[in-house]
GROMACS .gro file of C-alpha atoms in nm:
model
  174
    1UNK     CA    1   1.894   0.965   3.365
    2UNK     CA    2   1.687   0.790   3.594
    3UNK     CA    3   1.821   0.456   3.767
    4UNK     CA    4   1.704   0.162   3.587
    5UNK     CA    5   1.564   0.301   3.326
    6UNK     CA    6   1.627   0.091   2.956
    7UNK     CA    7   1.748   0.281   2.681
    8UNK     CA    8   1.518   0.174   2.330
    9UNK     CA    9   1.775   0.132   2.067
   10UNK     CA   10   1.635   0.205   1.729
   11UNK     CA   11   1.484  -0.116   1.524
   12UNK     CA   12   1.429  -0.232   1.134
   13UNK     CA   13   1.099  -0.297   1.152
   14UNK     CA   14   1.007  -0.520   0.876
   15UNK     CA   15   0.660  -0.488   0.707
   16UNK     CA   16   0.604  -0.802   0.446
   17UNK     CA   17   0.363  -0.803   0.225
   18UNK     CA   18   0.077  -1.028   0.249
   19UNK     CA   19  -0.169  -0.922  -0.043
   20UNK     CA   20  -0.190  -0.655  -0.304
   21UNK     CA   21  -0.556  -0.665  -0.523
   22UNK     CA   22  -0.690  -0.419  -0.731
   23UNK     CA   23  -1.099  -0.392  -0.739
   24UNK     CA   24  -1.371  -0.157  -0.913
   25UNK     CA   25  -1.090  -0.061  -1.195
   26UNK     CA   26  -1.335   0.188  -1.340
   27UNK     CA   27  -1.207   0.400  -1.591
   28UNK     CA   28  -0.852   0.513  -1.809
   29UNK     CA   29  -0.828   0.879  -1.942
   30UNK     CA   30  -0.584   0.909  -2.194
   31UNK     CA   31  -0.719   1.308  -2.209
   32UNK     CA   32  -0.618   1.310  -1.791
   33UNK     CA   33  -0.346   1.074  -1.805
   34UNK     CA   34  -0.496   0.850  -1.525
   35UNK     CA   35  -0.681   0.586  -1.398
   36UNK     CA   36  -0.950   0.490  -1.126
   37UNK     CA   37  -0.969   0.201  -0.887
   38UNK     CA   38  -0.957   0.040  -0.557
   39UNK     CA   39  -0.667  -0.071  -0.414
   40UNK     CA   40  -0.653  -0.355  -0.085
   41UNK     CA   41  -0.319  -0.386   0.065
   42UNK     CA   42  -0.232  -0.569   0.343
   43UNK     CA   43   0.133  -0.590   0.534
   44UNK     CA   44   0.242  -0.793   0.794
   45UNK     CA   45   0.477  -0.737   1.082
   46UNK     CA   46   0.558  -1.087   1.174
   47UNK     CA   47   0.594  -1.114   1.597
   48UNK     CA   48   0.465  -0.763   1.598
   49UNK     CA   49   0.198  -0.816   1.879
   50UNK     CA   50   0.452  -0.906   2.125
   51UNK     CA   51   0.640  -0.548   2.073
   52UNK     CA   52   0.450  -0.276   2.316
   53UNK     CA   53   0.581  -0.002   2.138
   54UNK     CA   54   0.443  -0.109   1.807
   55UNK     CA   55   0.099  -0.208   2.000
   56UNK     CA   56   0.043   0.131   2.150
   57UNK     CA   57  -0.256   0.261   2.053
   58UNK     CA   58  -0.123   0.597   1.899
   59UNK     CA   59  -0.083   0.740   1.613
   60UNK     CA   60   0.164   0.985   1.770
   61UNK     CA   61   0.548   0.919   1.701
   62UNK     CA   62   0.758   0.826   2.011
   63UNK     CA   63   1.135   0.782   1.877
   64UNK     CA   64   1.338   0.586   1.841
   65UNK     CA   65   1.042   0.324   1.820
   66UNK     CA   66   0.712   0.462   1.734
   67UNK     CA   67   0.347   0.237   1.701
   68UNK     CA   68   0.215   0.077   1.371
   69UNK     CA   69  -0.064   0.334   1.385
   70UNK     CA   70   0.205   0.563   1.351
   71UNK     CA   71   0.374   0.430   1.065
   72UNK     CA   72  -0.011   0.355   0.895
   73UNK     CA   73  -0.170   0.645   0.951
   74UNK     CA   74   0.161   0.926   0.931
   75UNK     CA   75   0.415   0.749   0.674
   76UNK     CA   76   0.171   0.603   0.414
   77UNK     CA   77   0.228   0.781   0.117
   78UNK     CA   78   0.039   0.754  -0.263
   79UNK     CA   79   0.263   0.942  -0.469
   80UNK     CA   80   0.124   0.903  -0.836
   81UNK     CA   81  -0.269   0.999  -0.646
   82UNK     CA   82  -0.425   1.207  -0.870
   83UNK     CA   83  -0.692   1.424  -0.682
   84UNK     CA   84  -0.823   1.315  -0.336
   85UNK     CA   85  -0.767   0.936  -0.236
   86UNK     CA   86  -1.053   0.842  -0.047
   87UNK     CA   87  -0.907   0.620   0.236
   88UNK     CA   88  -1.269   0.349   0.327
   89UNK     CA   89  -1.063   0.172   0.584
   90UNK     CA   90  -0.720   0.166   0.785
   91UNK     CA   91  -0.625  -0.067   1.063
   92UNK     CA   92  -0.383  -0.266   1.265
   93UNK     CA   93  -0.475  -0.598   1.397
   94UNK     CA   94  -0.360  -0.900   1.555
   95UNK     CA   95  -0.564  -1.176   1.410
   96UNK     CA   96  -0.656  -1.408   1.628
   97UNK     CA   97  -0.419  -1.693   1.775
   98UNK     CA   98  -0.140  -1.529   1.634
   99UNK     CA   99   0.140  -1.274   1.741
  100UNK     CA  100   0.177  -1.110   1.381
  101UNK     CA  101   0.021  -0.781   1.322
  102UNK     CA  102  -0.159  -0.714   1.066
  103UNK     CA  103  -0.198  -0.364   0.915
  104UNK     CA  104  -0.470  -0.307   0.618
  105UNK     CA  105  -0.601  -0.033   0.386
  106UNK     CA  106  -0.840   0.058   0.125
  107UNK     CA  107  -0.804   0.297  -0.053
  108UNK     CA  108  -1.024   0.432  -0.386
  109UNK     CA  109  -0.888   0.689  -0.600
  110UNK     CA  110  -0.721   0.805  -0.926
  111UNK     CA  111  -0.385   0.759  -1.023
  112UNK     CA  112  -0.182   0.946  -1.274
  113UNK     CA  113  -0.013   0.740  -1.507
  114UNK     CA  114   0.163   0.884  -1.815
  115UNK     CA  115  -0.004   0.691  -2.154
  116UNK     CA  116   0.256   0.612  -2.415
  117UNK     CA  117   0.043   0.562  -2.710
  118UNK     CA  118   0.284   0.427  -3.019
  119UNK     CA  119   0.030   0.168  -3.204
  120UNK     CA  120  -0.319   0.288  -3.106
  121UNK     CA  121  -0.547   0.170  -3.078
  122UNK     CA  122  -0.313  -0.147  -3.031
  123UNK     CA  123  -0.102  -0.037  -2.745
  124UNK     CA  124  -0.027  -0.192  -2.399
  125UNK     CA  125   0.025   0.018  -2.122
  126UNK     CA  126   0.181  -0.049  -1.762
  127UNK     CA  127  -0.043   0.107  -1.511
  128UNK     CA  128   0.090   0.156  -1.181
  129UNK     CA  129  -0.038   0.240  -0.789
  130UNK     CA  130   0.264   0.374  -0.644
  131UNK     CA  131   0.284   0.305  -0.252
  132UNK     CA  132   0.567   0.458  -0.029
  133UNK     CA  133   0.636   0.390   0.368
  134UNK     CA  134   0.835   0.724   0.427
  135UNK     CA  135   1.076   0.576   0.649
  136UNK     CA  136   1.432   0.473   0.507
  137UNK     CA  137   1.587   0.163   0.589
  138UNK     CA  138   1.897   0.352   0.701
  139UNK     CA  139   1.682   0.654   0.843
  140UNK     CA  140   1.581   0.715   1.277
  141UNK     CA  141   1.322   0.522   1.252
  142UNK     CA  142   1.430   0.236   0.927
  143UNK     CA  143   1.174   0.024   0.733
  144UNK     CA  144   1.237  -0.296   0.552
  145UNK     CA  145   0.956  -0.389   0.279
  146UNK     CA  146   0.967  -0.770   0.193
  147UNK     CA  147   0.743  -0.885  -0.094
  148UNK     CA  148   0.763  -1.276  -0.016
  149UNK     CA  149   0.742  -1.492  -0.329
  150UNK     CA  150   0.405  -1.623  -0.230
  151UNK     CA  151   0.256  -1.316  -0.187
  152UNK     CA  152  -0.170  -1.287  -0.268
  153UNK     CA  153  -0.242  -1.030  -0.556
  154UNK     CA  154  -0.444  -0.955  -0.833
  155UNK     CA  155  -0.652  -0.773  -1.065
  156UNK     CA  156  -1.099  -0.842  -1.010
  157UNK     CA  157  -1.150  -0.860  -1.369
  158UNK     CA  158  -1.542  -0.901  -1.353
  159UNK     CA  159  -1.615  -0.498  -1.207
  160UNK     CA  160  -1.449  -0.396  -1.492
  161UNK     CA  161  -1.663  -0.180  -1.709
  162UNK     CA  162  -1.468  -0.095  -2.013
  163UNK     CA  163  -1.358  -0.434  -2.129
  164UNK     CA  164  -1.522  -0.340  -2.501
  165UNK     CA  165  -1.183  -0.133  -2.496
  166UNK     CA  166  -0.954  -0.248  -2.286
  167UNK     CA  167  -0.812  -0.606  -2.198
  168UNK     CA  168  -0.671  -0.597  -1.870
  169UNK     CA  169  -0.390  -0.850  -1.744
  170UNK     CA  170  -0.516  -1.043  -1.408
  171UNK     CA  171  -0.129  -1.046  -1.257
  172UNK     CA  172   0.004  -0.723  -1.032
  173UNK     CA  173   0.353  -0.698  -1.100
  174UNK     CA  174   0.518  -0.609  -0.735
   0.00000   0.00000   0.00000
């Protein structure tokens, strides 16, 4: 090893969530068992923008402490996707005057969702846009998600096309 050289011990990084809204819900096939919408999500990793390693501009993974491009664009994972997601935007800022970074995505898609129909047409259904960072919290490189009490989320009610059939709840359950 060379002389003077720091050895990076391996850090929780902790992504909180900021805001979690659901736009353009379009459609729910009970024949496909899914539904269509877009999703905005938004983490934060507070103090982030004073961390190099999470600043470098890569998407590349550099252990034991790899970038926030690397977690955003390598770890994010949509398990209950149905079909292609179409990702319209993925970033990492630092907003300005602060030293939090802030990583964002939108996606637009369909998810599969398995209908339970006991009382049609009367029923209520849970729908749900499953969202993974594949990084354990005990793992090489460990995640912590926090969902903060205070966190912004939501349901746009108004692009919603089907309300002569459905009656959509405005609250996200996170």
């Amino acid at each position: 090893r060379p002389t003077g050289s720091a050895v990076k011990t391996k850090v929780t990084r902790v992504f909180e969530l900021r805001r979690c809204s659901v736009f353009e819900f379009r459609g729910l096939s009970s024949i496909l068992q899914s539904f269509t919408a877009h999703v905005y999500i938004e983490f934060v990793i507070r103090g982030g923008a004073l961390d190099e390693d999470l600043m470098a501009d890569t998407d590349q993974f550099a252990f034991p402490r790899p970038s926030a491009k690397w977690f955003w664009v390598n770890q994010l994972n949509w398990p209950n996707s149905h079909g292609e997601l179409h990702i319209k935007e993925r970033k990492v800022i630092v907003e300005k005057g602060s030293d939090d970074l802030t990583l964002i995505i939108r996606a637009d898609g369909s998810f599969e969702e398995r209908l339970k129909f006991h009382n049609f047409p009367f029923d209520s259904q849970k729908l749900n846009i499953n969202l993974q960072l594949m990084c354990a919290e005990e793992g090489p490189v460990p995640v912590k998600i926090v969902v903060p009490a205070d966190v912004i989320s939501g349901i746009d009610l108004s692009s919603f096309r089907l309300d002569n059939e459905w009656e959509l709840q405005p609250k996200l359950e996170l």
